[in-house]
Amino acid sequence: MLSRVAERIYWLARYLERAENTARLVSTYHFLLMDLPRGAQLGWKALPVITGGQELFAEHYLRQDERNTVKFLLADAFNPSSLINSIAWARENCRTSREELPGAAWEQINEFHLFVTDQVMEALTRRGRFVFLTGVIRRCQQLTGLLHGVMSRGHAYEFIDLGRYLERADMTSRVIDIGTQSHPLSYQSRDETGKIDVHVWTSILRALSAYQMYRKDLRIAVNDTDVAAYLLHDGNFPRSIRHCLDEAEACLGNLPLHGDMLRRVRAARQYLDDIKPGELDGPGLHQGLDALQIGISSIHEGIRKTWFTHLHQAESPAGPALMRQVAGQSPPA
């Protein structure tokens, strides 16, 4: 398998997963703000911070209000991590890797691209946001299911799984970070602490489609410590960071030249093990998530140097937006 094709497929999976999780992130915040008790103050400015785009956001917008933030995350062409750019680059990487992918994947992603470009502006208002974001999540899951169901297992599929699980681990950590961003609210009024925490962490569970499994597996009420621990450490839930790192390690083990990457995965797992939500306050959990994101970024760097670096000495197969995207990952150690 050519390195150029491997990189395109790897990024196809990452862009699809990023689009789905960006939709989940915006949807979570949308419902969280509507559910919070009157008087609770949680602005939209946390989302550019969580996604690592605060500097780019500040370059283009003066006001950190709802419309500007949603437009930045979903529709702005200058934001390389926006949902519309993620789908456009997923489509481009699918187009140039069609010999390795099912024909139906190209058809579905074309339809998906048309849906996003035609209707993304509908999501800037609250009235059309839910329908659009639900449509994005459903189409991402259809494509993921198609690739899982009909692709032969081999190196091509390993790169798809690898990209998906690394991106999912990173984005799950950013969704959990919403809980740390809202934590200062708890100190405004002790009486409101419990109510706010339940709203915040219930929204986080729902963002990751984890609410039902959390209640089924743990059989306890929603609270910050147990939800954070579940999403970080439960190896049986497919969107938990533990599960994602385990699956990424399995994928790497099936690829050649994997020695350095396995060491990086184990280092990231150590960062994960060091996070003990019951012993941390909001800022402490945020710092732990930052360290974990650096570990996940290190795995990606290992993959890039091992299998893709020589491509960038001449030409990137995914174009300049890919290079910005790589630079836009979590900060280096």
Short mmCIF file of N, CA, C and O in Angstrom, two decimals, residues 23-116:
data_model
loop_
_atom_site.label_atom_id
_atom_site.label_comp_id
_atom_site.label_asym_id
_atom_site.label_seq_id
_atom_site.Cartn_x
_atom_site.Cartn_y
_atom_site.Cartn_z
N ALA A 23 -20.20 18.47 15.51
CA ALA A 23 -21.66 18.57 15.58
C ALA A 23 -22.15 18.23 16.99
O ALA A 23 -23.04 18.89 17.54
N ARG A 24 -21.56 17.21 17.59
CA ARG A 24 -21.96 16.83 18.96
C ARG A 24 -21.61 17.94 19.95
O ARG A 24 -22.38 18.23 20.87
N LEU A 25 -20.46 18.57 19.76
CA LEU A 25 -20.02 19.62 20.66
C LEU A 25 -20.98 20.81 20.63
O LEU A 25 -21.41 21.32 21.67
N VAL A 26 -21.32 21.26 19.44
CA VAL A 26 -22.23 22.40 19.30
C VAL A 26 -23.61 22.04 19.83
O VAL A 26 -24.27 22.83 20.51
N SER A 27 -24.06 20.82 19.52
CA SER A 27 -25.37 20.38 19.98
C SER A 27 -25.42 20.35 21.51
O SER A 27 -26.41 20.78 22.14
N THR A 28 -24.35 19.86 22.12
CA THR A 28 -24.30 19.81 23.59
C THR A 28 -24.44 21.19 24.20
O THR A 28 -25.22 21.42 25.13
N TYR A 29 -23.67 22.12 23.67
CA TYR A 29 -23.69 23.46 24.22
C TYR A 29 -25.04 24.13 24.00
O TYR A 29 -25.53 24.87 24.86
N HIS A 30 -25.62 23.86 22.86
CA HIS A 30 -26.93 24.43 22.52
C HIS A 30 -27.97 24.03 23.58
O HIS A 30 -28.69 24.89 24.12
N PHE A 31 -28.03 22.75 23.89
CA PHE A 31 -29.03 22.28 24.85
C PHE A 31 -28.63 22.60 26.29
O PHE A 31 -29.48 22.82 27.14
N LEU A 32 -27.31 22.62 26.55
CA LEU A 32 -26.86 22.94 27.90
C LEU A 32 -27.28 24.34 28.30
O LEU A 32 -27.78 24.57 29.40
N LEU A 33 -27.12 25.30 27.40
CA LEU A 33 -27.46 26.67 27.73
C LEU A 33 -28.96 26.84 27.95
O LEU A 33 -29.39 27.67 28.76
N MET A 34 -29.75 26.04 27.23
CA MET A 34 -31.20 26.14 27.43
C MET A 34 -31.64 25.48 28.73
O MET A 34 -32.65 25.88 29.31
N ASP A 35 -30.88 24.47 29.19
CA ASP A 35 -31.29 23.72 30.39
C ASP A 35 -30.77 24.31 31.69
O ASP A 35 -31.27 23.97 32.77
N LEU A 36 -29.74 25.17 31.63
CA LEU A 36 -29.18 25.71 32.87
C LEU A 36 -30.19 26.57 33.61
O LEU A 36 -31.03 27.24 32.99
N PRO A 37 -30.11 26.57 34.94
CA PRO A 37 -31.03 27.41 35.71
C PRO A 37 -30.85 28.89 35.39
O PRO A 37 -29.75 29.32 35.01
N ARG A 38 -31.92 29.64 35.55
CA ARG A 38 -31.85 31.08 35.30
C ARG A 38 -30.81 31.73 36.21
O ARG A 38 -30.74 31.43 37.39
N GLY A 39 -29.98 32.60 35.63
CA GLY A 39 -28.94 33.26 36.40
C GLY A 39 -27.58 32.64 36.22
O GLY A 39 -26.56 33.27 36.48
N ALA A 40 -27.53 31.37 35.80
CA ALA A 40 -26.23 30.73 35.55
C ALA A 40 -25.62 31.34 34.29
O ALA A 40 -26.30 31.54 33.30
N GLN A 41 -24.35 31.66 34.37
CA GLN A 41 -23.69 32.34 33.26
C GLN A 41 -22.63 31.43 32.65
O GLN A 41 -21.61 31.13 33.26
N LEU A 42 -22.90 30.98 31.45
CA LEU A 42 -21.95 30.15 30.71
C LEU A 42 -21.96 30.63 29.27
O LEU A 42 -22.89 30.37 28.53
N GLY A 43 -20.94 31.38 28.88
CA GLY A 43 -20.91 31.96 27.54
C GLY A 43 -20.36 31.00 26.51
O GLY A 43 -19.79 29.96 26.83
N TRP A 44 -20.49 31.40 25.25
CA TRP A 44 -20.03 30.57 24.14
C TRP A 44 -18.52 30.65 23.95
O TRP A 44 -17.95 29.92 23.14
N LYS A 45 -17.85 31.56 24.67
CA LYS A 45 -16.42 31.74 24.44
C LYS A 45 -15.60 30.51 24.79
O LYS A 45 -14.44 30.39 24.37
N ALA A 46 -16.18 29.59 25.58
CA ALA A 46 -15.41 28.39 25.96
C ALA A 46 -15.17 27.47 24.77
O ALA A 46 -14.15 26.76 24.73
N LEU A 47 -16.05 27.46 23.77
CA LEU A 47 -15.90 26.49 22.68
C LEU A 47 -14.67 26.72 21.82
O LEU A 47 -13.96 25.75 21.51
N PRO A 48 -14.35 27.96 21.39
CA PRO A 48 -13.09 28.13 20.65
C PRO A 48 -11.88 27.74 21.48
O PRO A 48 -10.88 27.24 20.95
N VAL A 49 -11.95 27.94 22.81
CA VAL A 49 -10.84 27.55 23.67
C VAL A 49 -10.69 26.03 23.69
O VAL A 49 -9.60 25.46 23.53
N ILE A 50 -11.81 25.34 23.87
CA ILE A 50 -11.80 23.89 23.94
C ILE A 50 -11.28 23.26 22.65
O ILE A 50 -10.56 22.27 22.66
N THR A 51 -11.64 23.86 21.51
CA THR A 51 -11.22 23.29 20.22
C THR A 51 -9.85 23.80 19.78
O THR A 51 -9.39 23.43 18.70
N GLY A 52 -9.21 24.63 20.58
CA GLY A 52 -7.89 25.12 20.24
C GLY A 52 -7.86 26.21 19.19
O GLY A 52 -6.82 26.47 18.59
N GLY A 53 -9.01 26.86 18.94
CA GLY A 53 -9.06 27.87 17.88
C GLY A 53 -9.28 29.28 18.38
O GLY A 53 -9.71 30.15 17.61
N GLN A 54 -8.97 29.54 19.65
CA GLN A 54 -9.29 30.85 20.22
C GLN A 54 -8.55 32.00 19.54
O GLN A 54 -9.10 33.08 19.35
N GLU A 55 -7.27 31.77 19.16
CA GLU A 55 -6.50 32.85 18.51
C GLU A 55 -7.06 33.15 17.13
O GLU A 55 -7.19 34.32 16.74
N LEU A 56 -7.38 32.13 16.38
CA LEU A 56 -7.95 32.33 15.05
C LEU A 56 -9.32 33.01 15.16
O LEU A 56 -9.65 33.90 14.35
N PHE A 57 -10.09 32.62 16.15
CA PHE A 57 -11.40 33.24 16.36
C PHE A 57 -11.23 34.73 16.66
O PHE A 57 -11.93 35.58 16.09
N ALA A 58 -10.28 35.06 17.54
CA ALA A 58 -10.07 36.45 17.92
C ALA A 58 -9.59 37.31 16.75
O ALA A 58 -9.83 38.52 16.71
N GLU A 59 -8.93 36.69 15.78
CA GLU A 59 -8.45 37.44 14.61
C GLU A 59 -9.60 37.88 13.70
O GLU A 59 -9.46 38.86 12.96
N HIS A 60 -10.72 37.19 13.77
CA HIS A 60 -11.82 37.46 12.84
C HIS A 60 -13.07 38.02 13.49
O HIS A 60 -13.94 38.53 12.80
N TYR A 61 -13.20 37.87 14.81
CA TYR A 61 -14.44 38.32 15.46
C TYR A 61 -14.12 39.18 16.68
O TYR A 61 -13.19 38.88 17.44
N LEU A 62 -14.93 40.20 16.87
CA LEU A 62 -14.79 41.04 18.06
C LEU A 62 -15.67 40.54 19.19
O LEU A 62 -15.31 40.66 20.36
N ARG A 63 -16.82 39.97 18.85
CA ARG A 63 -17.77 39.51 19.87
C ARG A 63 -17.79 37.99 19.94
O ARG A 63 -17.90 37.31 18.91
N GLN A 64 -17.71 37.46 21.16
CA GLN A 64 -17.77 36.01 21.36
C GLN A 64 -19.20 35.62 21.70
O GLN A 64 -19.47 35.08 22.77
N ASP A 65 -20.09 35.87 20.75
CA ASP A 65 -21.49 35.53 21.00
C ASP A 65 -21.85 34.22 20.32
O ASP A 65 -21.02 33.56 19.67
N GLU A 66 -23.10 33.83 20.49
CA GLU A 66 -23.55 32.53 20.00
C GLU A 66 -23.41 32.40 18.48
O GLU A 66 -22.86 31.42 17.98
N ARG A 67 -23.88 33.42 17.73
CA ARG A 67 -23.87 33.30 16.28
C ARG A 67 -22.45 33.21 15.73
O ARG A 67 -22.14 32.38 14.87
N ASN A 68 -21.55 34.08 16.22
CA ASN A 68 -20.17 34.06 15.73
C ASN A 68 -19.48 32.74 16.05
O ASN A 68 -18.73 32.19 15.23
N THR A 69 -19.71 32.23 17.26
CA THR A 69 -19.07 30.98 17.66
C THR A 69 -19.57 29.80 16.83
O THR A 69 -18.77 28.98 16.35
N VAL A 70 -20.88 29.71 16.64
CA VAL A 70 -21.43 28.61 15.85
C VAL A 70 -20.96 28.70 14.40
O VAL A 70 -20.59 27.70 13.78
N LYS A 71 -20.93 29.90 13.86
CA LYS A 71 -20.46 30.08 12.48
C LYS A 71 -18.99 29.69 12.37
O LYS A 71 -18.58 29.05 11.39
N PHE A 72 -18.19 30.05 13.35
CA PHE A 72 -16.76 29.71 13.35
C PHE A 72 -16.57 28.19 13.36
O PHE A 72 -15.74 27.65 12.61
N LEU A 73 -17.33 27.50 14.17
CA LEU A 73 -17.15 26.05 14.30
C LEU A 73 -17.75 25.26 13.15
O LEU A 73 -17.27 24.18 12.80
N LEU A 74 -18.80 25.79 12.54
CA LEU A 74 -19.50 25.02 11.52
C LEU A 74 -19.24 25.48 10.09
O LEU A 74 -19.08 24.65 9.19
N ALA A 75 -19.19 26.79 9.86
CA ALA A 75 -19.32 27.25 8.48
C ALA A 75 -18.18 28.10 7.95
O ALA A 75 -18.13 28.37 6.75
N ASP A 76 -17.26 28.55 8.80
CA ASP A 76 -16.24 29.48 8.31
C ASP A 76 -15.15 28.76 7.53
O ASP A 76 -14.49 27.84 8.03
N ALA A 77 -14.90 29.24 6.30
CA ALA A 77 -13.89 28.63 5.45
C ALA A 77 -12.48 28.87 5.96
O ALA A 77 -11.57 28.08 5.70
N PHE A 78 -12.26 29.98 6.70
CA PHE A 78 -10.90 30.27 7.18
C PHE A 78 -10.50 29.40 8.36
O PHE A 78 -9.32 29.37 8.73
N ASN A 79 -11.46 28.71 8.99
CA ASN A 79 -11.16 27.82 10.10
C ASN A 79 -10.92 26.41 9.56
O ASN A 79 -11.86 25.74 9.13
N PRO A 80 -9.66 25.92 9.57
CA PRO A 80 -9.39 24.60 8.99
C PRO A 80 -10.10 23.46 9.71
O PRO A 80 -10.25 22.38 9.15
N SER A 81 -10.54 23.70 10.96
CA SER A 81 -11.22 22.64 11.70
C SER A 81 -12.74 22.78 11.67
O SER A 81 -13.43 22.04 12.37
N SER A 82 -13.26 23.74 10.88
CA SER A 82 -14.72 23.88 10.85
C SER A 82 -15.36 22.65 10.23
O SER A 82 -14.72 21.91 9.46
N LEU A 83 -16.60 22.45 10.55
CA LEU A 83 -17.31 21.27 10.06
C LEU A 83 -17.35 21.23 8.53
O LEU A 83 -17.11 20.18 7.92
N ILE A 84 -17.61 22.38 7.90
CA ILE A 84 -17.72 22.39 6.44
C ILE A 84 -16.37 22.05 5.80
O ILE A 84 -16.31 21.37 4.77
N ASN A 85 -15.26 22.51 6.39
CA ASN A 85 -13.94 22.15 5.85
C ASN A 85 -13.62 20.68 6.09
O ASN A 85 -13.00 20.03 5.25
N SER A 86 -14.02 20.16 7.24
CA SER A 86 -13.76 18.74 7.53
C SER A 86 -14.44 17.85 6.49
O SER A 86 -13.84 16.89 5.99
N ILE A 87 -15.68 18.16 6.16
CA ILE A 87 -16.40 17.35 5.16
C ILE A 87 -15.79 17.53 3.78
O ILE A 87 -15.67 16.58 3.00
N ALA A 88 -15.40 18.77 3.45
CA ALA A 88 -14.79 19.01 2.13
C ALA A 88 -13.50 18.22 1.97
O ALA A 88 -13.25 17.61 0.91
N TRP A 89 -12.67 18.19 3.02
CA TRP A 89 -11.41 17.44 2.92
C TRP A 89 -11.64 15.95 3.01
O TRP A 89 -10.89 15.17 2.40
N ALA A 90 -12.63 15.51 3.75
CA ALA A 90 -12.96 14.08 3.74
C ALA A 90 -13.38 13.65 2.34
O ALA A 90 -12.97 12.59 1.84
N ARG A 91 -14.18 14.48 1.68
CA ARG A 91 -14.61 14.17 0.31
C ARG A 91 -13.41 14.12 -0.63
O ARG A 91 -13.31 13.22 -1.46
N GLU A 92 -12.50 15.09 -0.51
CA GLU A 92 -11.34 15.13 -1.40
C GLU A 92 -10.45 13.90 -1.19
O GLU A 92 -9.96 13.30 -2.15
N ASN A 93 -10.24 13.52 0.04
CA ASN A 93 -9.41 12.34 0.31
C ASN A 93 -10.10 11.06 -0.13
O ASN A 93 -9.44 10.10 -0.54
N CYS A 94 -11.42 11.04 -0.05
CA CYS A 94 -12.16 9.88 -0.56
C CYS A 94 -12.04 9.82 -2.09
O CYS A 94 -11.82 8.75 -2.67
N ARG A 95 -12.16 10.96 -2.74
CA ARG A 95 -12.08 11.01 -4.21
C ARG A 95 -10.74 10.48 -4.72
O ARG A 95 -10.68 9.75 -5.71
N THR A 96 -9.67 10.85 -4.03
CA THR A 96 -8.34 10.46 -4.49
C THR A 96 -7.90 9.10 -3.95
O THR A 96 -6.75 8.70 -4.17
N SER A 97 -8.78 8.41 -3.23
CA SER A 97 -8.43 7.08 -2.72
C SER A 97 -9.51 6.08 -3.09
O SER A 97 -9.71 5.07 -2.40
N ARG A 98 -10.22 6.33 -4.17
CA ARG A 98 -11.39 5.52 -4.50
C ARG A 98 -11.04 4.07 -4.80
O ARG A 98 -11.88 3.18 -4.64
N GLU A 99 -9.80 3.80 -5.23
CA GLU A 99 -9.43 2.42 -5.54
C GLU A 99 -9.37 1.55 -4.29
O GLU A 99 -9.43 0.32 -4.38
N GLU A 100 -9.25 2.16 -3.11
CA GLU A 100 -9.15 1.40 -1.86
C GLU A 100 -10.47 1.37 -1.09
O GLU A 100 -10.58 0.68 -0.09
N LEU A 101 -11.46 2.13 -1.55
CA LEU A 101 -12.69 2.29 -0.76
C LEU A 101 -13.90 1.75 -1.51
O LEU A 101 -13.89 1.69 -2.76
N PRO A 102 -14.95 1.38 -0.79
CA PRO A 102 -16.18 0.92 -1.46
C PRO A 102 -16.78 2.05 -2.32
O PRO A 102 -16.74 3.23 -1.93
N GLY A 103 -17.32 1.70 -3.48
CA GLY A 103 -17.91 2.70 -4.36
C GLY A 103 -19.04 3.47 -3.67
O GLY A 103 -19.21 4.67 -3.91
N ALA A 104 -19.78 2.81 -2.81
CA ALA A 104 -20.90 3.47 -2.13
C ALA A 104 -20.42 4.57 -1.20
O ALA A 104 -21.16 5.53 -0.93
N ALA A 105 -19.16 4.47 -0.72
CA ALA A 105 -18.63 5.51 0.18
C ALA A 105 -18.50 6.83 -0.58
O ALA A 105 -18.82 7.90 -0.05
N TRP A 106 -18.03 6.77 -1.83
CA TRP A 106 -17.90 7.98 -2.64
C TRP A 106 -19.27 8.60 -2.90
O TRP A 106 -19.45 9.81 -2.84
N GLU A 107 -20.26 7.76 -3.19
CA GLU A 107 -21.62 8.27 -3.43
C GLU A 107 -22.18 8.94 -2.18
O GLU A 107 -22.77 10.03 -2.24
N GLN A 108 -21.99 8.30 -1.03
CA GLN A 108 -22.56 8.84 0.21
C GLN A 108 -21.87 10.14 0.63
O GLN A 108 -22.52 11.08 1.10
N ILE A 109 -20.56 10.20 0.46
CA ILE A 109 -19.87 11.40 0.91
C ILE A 109 -20.15 12.58 -0.03
O ILE A 109 -20.16 13.73 0.39
N ASN A 110 -20.42 12.28 -1.28
CA ASN A 110 -20.85 13.35 -2.20
C ASN A 110 -22.20 13.93 -1.76
O ASN A 110 -22.38 15.16 -1.72
N GLU A 111 -23.12 13.06 -1.44
CA GLU A 111 -24.44 13.50 -0.97
C GLU A 111 -24.30 14.27 0.35
O GLU A 111 -24.95 15.30 0.56
N PHE A 112 -23.41 13.80 1.20
CA PHE A 112 -23.16 14.44 2.49
C PHE A 112 -22.59 15.85 2.28
O PHE A 112 -23.01 16.83 2.93
N HIS A 113 -21.65 15.96 1.36
CA HIS A 113 -21.03 17.26 1.08
C HIS A 113 -22.07 18.26 0.58
O HIS A 113 -22.09 19.43 0.99
N LEU A 114 -22.95 17.80 -0.29
CA LEU A 114 -24.01 18.67 -0.80
C LEU A 114 -24.95 19.12 0.32
O LEU A 114 -25.35 20.28 0.40
N PHE A 115 -25.29 18.17 1.21
CA PHE A 115 -26.16 18.49 2.34
C PHE A 115 -25.54 19.58 3.21
O PHE A 115 -26.22 20.55 3.60
N VAL A 116 -24.26 19.44 3.52
CA VAL A 116 -23.60 20.41 4.41
C VAL A 116 -23.51 21.77 3.75
O VAL A 116 -23.82 22.81 4.35
#
